[in-house]
Tab-separated table of C-alpha atoms in Angstrom:
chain	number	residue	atom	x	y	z
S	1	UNK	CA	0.000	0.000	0.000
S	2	UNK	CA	0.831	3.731	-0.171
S	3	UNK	CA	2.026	5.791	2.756
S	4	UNK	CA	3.665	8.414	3.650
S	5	UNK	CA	6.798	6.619	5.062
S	6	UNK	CA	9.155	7.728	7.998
S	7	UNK	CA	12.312	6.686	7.246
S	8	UNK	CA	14.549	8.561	9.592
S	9	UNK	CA	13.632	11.465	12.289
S	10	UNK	CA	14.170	14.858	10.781
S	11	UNK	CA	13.610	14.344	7.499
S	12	UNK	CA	9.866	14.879	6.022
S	13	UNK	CA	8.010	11.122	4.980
S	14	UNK	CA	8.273	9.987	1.934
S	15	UNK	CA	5.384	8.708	-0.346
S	16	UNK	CA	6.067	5.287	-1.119
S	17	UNK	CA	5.309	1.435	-1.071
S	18	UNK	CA	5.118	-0.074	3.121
S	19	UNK	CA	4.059	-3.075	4.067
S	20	UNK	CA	0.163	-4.270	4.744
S	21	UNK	CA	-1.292	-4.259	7.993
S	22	UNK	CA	-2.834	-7.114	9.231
S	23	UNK	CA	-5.435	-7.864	12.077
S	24	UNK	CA	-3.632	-9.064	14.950
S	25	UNK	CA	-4.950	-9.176	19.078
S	26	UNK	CA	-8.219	-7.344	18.501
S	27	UNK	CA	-6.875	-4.662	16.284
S	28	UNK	CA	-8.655	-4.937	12.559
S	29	UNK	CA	-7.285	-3.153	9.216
S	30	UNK	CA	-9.319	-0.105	8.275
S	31	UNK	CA	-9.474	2.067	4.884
S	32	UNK	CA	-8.281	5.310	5.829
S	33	UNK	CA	-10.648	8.649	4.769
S	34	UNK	CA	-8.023	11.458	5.751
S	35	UNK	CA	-5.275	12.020	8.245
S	36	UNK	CA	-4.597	15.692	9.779
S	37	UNK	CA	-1.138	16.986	9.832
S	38	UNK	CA	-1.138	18.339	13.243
S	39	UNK	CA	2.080	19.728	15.305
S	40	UNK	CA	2.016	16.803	17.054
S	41	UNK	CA	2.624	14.892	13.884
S	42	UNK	CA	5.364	17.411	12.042
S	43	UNK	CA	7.276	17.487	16.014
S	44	UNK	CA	7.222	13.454	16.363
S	45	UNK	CA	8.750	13.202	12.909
S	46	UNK	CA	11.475	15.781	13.243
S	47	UNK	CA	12.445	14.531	15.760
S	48	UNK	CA	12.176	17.598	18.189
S	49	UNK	CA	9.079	16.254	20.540
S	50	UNK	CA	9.931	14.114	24.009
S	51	UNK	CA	7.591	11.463	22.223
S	52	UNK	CA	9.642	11.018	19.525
S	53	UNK	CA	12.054	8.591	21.164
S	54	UNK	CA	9.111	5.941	21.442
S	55	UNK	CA	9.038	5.391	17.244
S	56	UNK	CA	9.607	2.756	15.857
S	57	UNK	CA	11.971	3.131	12.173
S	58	UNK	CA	10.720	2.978	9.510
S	59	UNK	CA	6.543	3.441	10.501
S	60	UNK	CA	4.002	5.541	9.319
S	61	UNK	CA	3.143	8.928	9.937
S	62	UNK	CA	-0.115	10.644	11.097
S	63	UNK	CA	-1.082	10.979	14.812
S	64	UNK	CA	-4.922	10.465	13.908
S	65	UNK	CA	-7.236	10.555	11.736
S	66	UNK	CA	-10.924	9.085	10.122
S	67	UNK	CA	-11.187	5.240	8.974
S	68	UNK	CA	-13.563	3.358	7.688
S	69	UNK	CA	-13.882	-0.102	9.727
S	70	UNK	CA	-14.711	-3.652	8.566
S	71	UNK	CA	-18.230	-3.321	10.112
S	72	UNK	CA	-18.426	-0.286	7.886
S	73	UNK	CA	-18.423	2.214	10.632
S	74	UNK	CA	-16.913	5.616	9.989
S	75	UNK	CA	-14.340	6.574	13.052
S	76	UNK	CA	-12.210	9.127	14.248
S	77	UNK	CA	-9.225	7.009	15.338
S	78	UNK	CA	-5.379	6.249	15.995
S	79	UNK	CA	-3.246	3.504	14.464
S	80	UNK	CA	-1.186	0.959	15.993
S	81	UNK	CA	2.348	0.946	15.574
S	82	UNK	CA	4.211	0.819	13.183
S	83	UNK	CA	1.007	1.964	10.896
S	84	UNK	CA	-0.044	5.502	11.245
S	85	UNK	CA	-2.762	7.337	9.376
S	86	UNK	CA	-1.239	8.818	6.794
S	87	UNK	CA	-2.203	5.575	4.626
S	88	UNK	CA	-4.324	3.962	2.863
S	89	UNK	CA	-4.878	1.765	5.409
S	90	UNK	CA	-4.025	1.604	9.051
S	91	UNK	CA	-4.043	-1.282	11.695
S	92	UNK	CA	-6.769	0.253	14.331
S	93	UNK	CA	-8.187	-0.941	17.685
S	94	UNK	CA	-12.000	-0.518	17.415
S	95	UNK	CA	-11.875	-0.009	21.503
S	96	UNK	CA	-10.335	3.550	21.257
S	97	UNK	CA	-12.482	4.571	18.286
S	98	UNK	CA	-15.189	7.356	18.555
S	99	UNK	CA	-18.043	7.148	15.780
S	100	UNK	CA	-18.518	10.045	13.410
S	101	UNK	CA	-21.483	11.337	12.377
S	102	UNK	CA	-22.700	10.809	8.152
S	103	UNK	CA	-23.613	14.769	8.107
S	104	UNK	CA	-19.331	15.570	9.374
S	105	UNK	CA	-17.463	15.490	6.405
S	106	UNK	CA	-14.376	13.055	6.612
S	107	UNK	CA	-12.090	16.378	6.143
S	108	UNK	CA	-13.364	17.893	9.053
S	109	UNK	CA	-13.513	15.393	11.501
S	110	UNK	CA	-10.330	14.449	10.626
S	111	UNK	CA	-9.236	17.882	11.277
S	112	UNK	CA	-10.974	19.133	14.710
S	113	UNK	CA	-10.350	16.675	17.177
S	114	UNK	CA	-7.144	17.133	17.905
S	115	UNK	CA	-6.993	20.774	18.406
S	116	UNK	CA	-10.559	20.094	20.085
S	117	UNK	CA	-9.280	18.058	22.445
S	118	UNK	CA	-6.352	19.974	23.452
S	119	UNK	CA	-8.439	23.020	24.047
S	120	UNK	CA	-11.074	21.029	25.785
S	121	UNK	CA	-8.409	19.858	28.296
S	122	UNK	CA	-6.662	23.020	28.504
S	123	UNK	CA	-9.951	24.830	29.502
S	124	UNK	CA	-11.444	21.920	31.325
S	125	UNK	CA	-8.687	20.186	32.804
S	126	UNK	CA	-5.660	22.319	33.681
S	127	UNK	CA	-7.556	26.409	33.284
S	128	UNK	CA	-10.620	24.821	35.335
S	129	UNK	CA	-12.036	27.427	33.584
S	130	UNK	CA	-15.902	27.859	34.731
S	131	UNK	CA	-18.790	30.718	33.593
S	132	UNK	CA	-18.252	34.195	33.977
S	133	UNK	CA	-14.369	33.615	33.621
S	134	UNK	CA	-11.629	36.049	32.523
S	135	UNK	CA	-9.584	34.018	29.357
S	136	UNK	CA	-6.589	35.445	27.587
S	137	UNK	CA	-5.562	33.247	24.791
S	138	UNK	CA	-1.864	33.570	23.569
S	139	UNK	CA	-1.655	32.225	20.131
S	140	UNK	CA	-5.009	32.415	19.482
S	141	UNK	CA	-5.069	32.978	15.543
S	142	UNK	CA	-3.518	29.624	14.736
S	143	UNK	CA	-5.790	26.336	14.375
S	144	UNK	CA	-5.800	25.222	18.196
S	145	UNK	CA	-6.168	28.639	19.910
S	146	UNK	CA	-9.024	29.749	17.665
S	147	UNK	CA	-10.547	27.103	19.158
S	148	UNK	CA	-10.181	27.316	22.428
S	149	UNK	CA	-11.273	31.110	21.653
S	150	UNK	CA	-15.238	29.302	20.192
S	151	UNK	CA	-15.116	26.673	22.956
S	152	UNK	CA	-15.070	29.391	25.964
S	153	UNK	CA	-18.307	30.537	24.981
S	154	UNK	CA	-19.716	27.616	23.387
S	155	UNK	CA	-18.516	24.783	26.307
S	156	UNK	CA	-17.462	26.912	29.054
S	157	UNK	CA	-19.549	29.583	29.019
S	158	UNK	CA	-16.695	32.124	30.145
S	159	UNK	CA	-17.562	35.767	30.211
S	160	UNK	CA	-14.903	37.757	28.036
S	161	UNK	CA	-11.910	36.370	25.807
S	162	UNK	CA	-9.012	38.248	25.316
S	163	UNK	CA	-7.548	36.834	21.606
S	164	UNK	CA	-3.672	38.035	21.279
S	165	UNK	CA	-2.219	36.732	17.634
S	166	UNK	CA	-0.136	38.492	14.399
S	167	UNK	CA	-2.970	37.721	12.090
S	168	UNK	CA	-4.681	41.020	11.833
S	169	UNK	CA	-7.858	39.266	9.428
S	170	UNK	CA	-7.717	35.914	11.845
S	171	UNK	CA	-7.686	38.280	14.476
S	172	UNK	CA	-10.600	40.429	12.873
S	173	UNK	CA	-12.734	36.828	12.604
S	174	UNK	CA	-12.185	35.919	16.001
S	175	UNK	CA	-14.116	38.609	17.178
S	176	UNK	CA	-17.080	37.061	15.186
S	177	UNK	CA	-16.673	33.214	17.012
S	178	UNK	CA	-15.949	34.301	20.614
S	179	UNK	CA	-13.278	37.164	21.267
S	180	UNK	CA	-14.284	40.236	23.356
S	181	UNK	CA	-11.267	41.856	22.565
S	182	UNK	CA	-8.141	41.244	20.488
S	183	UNK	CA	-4.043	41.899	20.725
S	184	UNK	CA	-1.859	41.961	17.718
S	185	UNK	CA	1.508	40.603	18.396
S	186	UNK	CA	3.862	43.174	16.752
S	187	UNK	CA	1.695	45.915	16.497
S	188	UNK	CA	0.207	46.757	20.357
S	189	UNK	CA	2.261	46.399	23.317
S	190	UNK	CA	1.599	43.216	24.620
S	191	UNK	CA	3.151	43.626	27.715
S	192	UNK	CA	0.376	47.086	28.455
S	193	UNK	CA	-2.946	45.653	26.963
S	194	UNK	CA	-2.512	42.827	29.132
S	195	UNK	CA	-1.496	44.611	32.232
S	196	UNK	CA	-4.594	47.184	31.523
S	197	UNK	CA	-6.701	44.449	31.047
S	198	UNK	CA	-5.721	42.375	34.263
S	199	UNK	CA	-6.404	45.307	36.328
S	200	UNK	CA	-9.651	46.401	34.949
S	201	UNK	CA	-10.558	42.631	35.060
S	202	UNK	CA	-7.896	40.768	36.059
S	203	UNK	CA	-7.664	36.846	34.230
S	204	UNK	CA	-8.472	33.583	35.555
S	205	UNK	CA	-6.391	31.929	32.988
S	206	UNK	CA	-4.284	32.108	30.433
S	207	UNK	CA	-3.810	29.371	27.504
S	208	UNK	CA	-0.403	29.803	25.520
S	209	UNK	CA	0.362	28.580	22.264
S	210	UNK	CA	3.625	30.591	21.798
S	211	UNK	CA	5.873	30.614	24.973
S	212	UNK	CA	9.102	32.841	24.593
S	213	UNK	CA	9.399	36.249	24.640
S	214	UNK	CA	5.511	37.124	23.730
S	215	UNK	CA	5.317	34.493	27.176
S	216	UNK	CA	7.790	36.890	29.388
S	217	UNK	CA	5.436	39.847	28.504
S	218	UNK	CA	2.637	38.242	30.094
S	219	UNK	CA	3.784	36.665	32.548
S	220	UNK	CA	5.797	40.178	33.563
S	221	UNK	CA	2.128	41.980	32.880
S	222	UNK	CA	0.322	39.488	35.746
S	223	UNK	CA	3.210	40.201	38.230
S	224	UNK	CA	2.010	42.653	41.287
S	225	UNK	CA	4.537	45.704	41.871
S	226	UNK	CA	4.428	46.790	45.825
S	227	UNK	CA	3.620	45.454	48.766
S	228	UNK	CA	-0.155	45.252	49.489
S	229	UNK	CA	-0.950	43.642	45.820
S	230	UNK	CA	-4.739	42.697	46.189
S	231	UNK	CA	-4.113	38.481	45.432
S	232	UNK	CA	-6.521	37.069	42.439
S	233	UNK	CA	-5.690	33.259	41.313
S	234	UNK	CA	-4.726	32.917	37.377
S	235	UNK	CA	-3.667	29.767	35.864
S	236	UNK	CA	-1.347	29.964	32.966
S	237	UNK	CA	-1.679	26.732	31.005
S	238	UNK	CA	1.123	26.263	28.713
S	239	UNK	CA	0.633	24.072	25.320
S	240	UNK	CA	2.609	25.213	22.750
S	241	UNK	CA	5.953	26.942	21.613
S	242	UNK	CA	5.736	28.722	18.603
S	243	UNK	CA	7.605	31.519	19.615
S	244	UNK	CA	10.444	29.727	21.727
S	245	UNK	CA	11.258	26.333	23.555
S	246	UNK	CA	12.525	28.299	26.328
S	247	UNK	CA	11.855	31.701	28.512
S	248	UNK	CA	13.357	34.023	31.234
S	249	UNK	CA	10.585	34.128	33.933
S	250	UNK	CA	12.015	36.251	37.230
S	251	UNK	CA	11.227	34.564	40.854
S	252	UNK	CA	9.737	37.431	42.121
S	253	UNK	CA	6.593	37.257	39.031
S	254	UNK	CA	5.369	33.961	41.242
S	255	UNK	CA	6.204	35.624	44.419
S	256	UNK	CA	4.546	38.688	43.414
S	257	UNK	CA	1.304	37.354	42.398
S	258	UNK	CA	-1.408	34.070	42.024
S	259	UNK	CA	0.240	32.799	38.928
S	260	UNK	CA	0.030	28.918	38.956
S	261	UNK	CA	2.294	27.778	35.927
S	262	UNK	CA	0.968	24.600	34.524
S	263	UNK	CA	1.125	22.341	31.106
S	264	UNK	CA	-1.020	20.474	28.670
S	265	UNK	CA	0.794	17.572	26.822
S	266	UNK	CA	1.988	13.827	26.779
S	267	UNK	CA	1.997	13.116	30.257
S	268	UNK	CA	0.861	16.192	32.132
S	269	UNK	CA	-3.035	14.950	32.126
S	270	UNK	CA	-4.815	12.338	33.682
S	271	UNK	CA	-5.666	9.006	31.905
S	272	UNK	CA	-9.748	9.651	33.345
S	273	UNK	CA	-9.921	13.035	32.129
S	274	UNK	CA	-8.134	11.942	28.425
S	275	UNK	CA	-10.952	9.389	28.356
S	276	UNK	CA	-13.657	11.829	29.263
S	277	UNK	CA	-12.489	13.906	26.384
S	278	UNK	CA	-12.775	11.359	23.598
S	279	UNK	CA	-15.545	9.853	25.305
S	280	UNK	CA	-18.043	13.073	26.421
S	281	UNK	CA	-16.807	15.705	24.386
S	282	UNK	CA	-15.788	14.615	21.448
S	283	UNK	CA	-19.453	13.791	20.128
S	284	UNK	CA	-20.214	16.859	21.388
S	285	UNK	CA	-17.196	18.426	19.155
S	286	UNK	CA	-19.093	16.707	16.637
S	287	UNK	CA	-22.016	17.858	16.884
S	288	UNK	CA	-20.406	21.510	16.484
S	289	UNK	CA	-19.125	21.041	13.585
S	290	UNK	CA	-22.381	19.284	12.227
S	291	UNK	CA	-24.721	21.991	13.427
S	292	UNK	CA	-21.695	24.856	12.078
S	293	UNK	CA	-22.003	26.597	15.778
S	294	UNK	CA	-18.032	25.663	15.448
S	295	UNK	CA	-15.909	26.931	12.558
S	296	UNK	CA	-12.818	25.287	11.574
S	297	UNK	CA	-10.657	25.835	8.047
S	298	UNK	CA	-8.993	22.892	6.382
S	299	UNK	CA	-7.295	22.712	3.187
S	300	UNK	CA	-7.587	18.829	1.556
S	301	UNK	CA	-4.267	17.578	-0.070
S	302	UNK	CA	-3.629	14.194	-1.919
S	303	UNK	CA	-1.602	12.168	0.765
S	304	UNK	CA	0.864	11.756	-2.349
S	305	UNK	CA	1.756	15.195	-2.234
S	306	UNK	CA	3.117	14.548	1.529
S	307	UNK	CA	6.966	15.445	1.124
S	308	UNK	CA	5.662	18.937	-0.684
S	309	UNK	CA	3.345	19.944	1.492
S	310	UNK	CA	5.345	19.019	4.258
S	311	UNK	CA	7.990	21.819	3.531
S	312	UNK	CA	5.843	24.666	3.203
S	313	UNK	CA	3.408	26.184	5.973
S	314	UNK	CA	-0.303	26.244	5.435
S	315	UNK	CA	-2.025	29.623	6.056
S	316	UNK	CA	-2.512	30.976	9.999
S	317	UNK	CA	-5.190	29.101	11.498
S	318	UNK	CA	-6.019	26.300	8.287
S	319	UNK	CA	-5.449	22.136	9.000
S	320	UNK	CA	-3.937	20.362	6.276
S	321	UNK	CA	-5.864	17.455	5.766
S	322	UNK	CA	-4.154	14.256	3.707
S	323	UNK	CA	-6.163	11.768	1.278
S	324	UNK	CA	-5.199	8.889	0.509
């Protein structure tokens, strides 16, 4: 069969021949309907991502993705190693699968639950973000932050979201999904809006997607200067690093102030509240996406255009989608 074939970390997958699956311990072979290139997929293959140590050579690429099953049922799913999704077919364990819905195209729910379920987990999970909350999203104009912007209102029910990107049109439509007010990286200072914005209504959490130096400003902007600092609890979930692997964050901004540093990743969240995800929300993410109260841009690509595609950078805020 075709796949887009890892041969060696760092280097993008190449489109060529691998081996068939076959059904082994429970696991059947499925026809795959798309795979998402996510982060998660392009940091695993470079090489660059803690999980990356755990592949196998040569396997598969493609985190997740929608299959088609012997039974005929149409699922959002994994693959079992060596076989990824980025296939024609993939070697899947019906246990882990979540059914999609016939009115969800294959695109899209290929596309959403993976940036759906880190923002559900982010908000749910490690914000404990509840109605009426204060939300600054950092990095909200790519694919994951925008939404986590539509899923405060839509899931969470929080009060006002603060969007901070460089995309001055993403920025523009977030306002129209869920953002109360909006930051352009590169254009305001960061480092004031928030600060102003804390103290008129100080934040309950803060998601990042960016880390480095657009992190420091924050973090610097939720720091108390004086003694006598009234104390208000904030939550800064970190998820991404766009902007940096690394940052400079001075003692005295946790001393200073109720800033709980946490993460979202491999690792850092429960096994029960992972399985709550796919189970509860996901069908839920679903139904968003059916009933378009959720809006999520994708851009389909033959899966034999992988090693193309691969080098260039879709558009802020769009999911490349592979077909087999």
């Amino acid at each position: 069969m075709k796949a887009a074939v890892i041969e060696a970390l760092g280097q993008p997958p190449a489109y060529a021949d691998f081996p068939e699956p076959t059904g082994q311990q429970g696991a059947v072979v499925a026809t795959v309907e798309a795979a998402a290139l996510t982060n998660l997929t392009r940091g695993l293959v470079s090489g660059a991502h803690y999980g990356s140590s755990g592949l196998a050579l040569p396997s598969v690429a493609g985190v997740d993705g929608v299959a088609r099953l012997p039974d005929g049922r149409r699922v959002y799913t994994g693959a079992v190693s060596p076989y990824g999704m980025m296939a024609e077919r993939a070697l899947i364990d019906p246990r882990g699968a979540v059914d999609v819905p016939d009115d969800v195209a294959a695109v899209t729910a290929a596309a959403a639950p993976n940036p759906g379920l880190s923002a559900w987990m982010s908000l749910h999970h490690a914000a404990q973000i509840r109605p009426g909350r204060h939300l600054l999203v950092l990095g909200a104009t790519g694919v994951t932050g925008a939404l986590a912007v539509q899923l405060a209102k839509l899931e969470f029910g929080v009060q006002r979201v603060v969007a901070v990107g460089r995309d001055a049109a993403r920025l523009q439509w977030l306002r129209s999904v869920g953002a109360d007010d909006t930051i352009r990286l590169g254009h305001d200072d960061l480092r004031t809006r928030v600060a102003d914005a804390h103290h008129d209504r100080p934040f309950d959490a803060v998601l990042d997607y960016l880390w480095g130096e657009p992190a420091e400003q924050v973090l610097s902007a939720l720091g108390n200067q004086g003694l006598g600092a009234t104390f208000h609890a904030t939550r800064y979930v970190q998820v991404g690093s766009m902007a940096g692997a690394t940052i400079n964050l001075p003692a005295s901004i946790l001393r200073s102030a109720g800033v709980t540093v946490t993460g979202v990743g491999f690792g850092s969240v429960p096994t029960d509240v992972v399985v709550r995800g796919r189970t509860e929300f996901l069908p839920r993410l679903f139904g968003m996406l059916a009933d378009g109260q959720l809006q999520l841009t994708t851009q389909a690509e033959p899966l034999a255009n992988v090693e193309g595609v691969w080098a260039q950078r879709e558009p802020s805020g769009t999911r490349v989608v592979f077909i087999p």
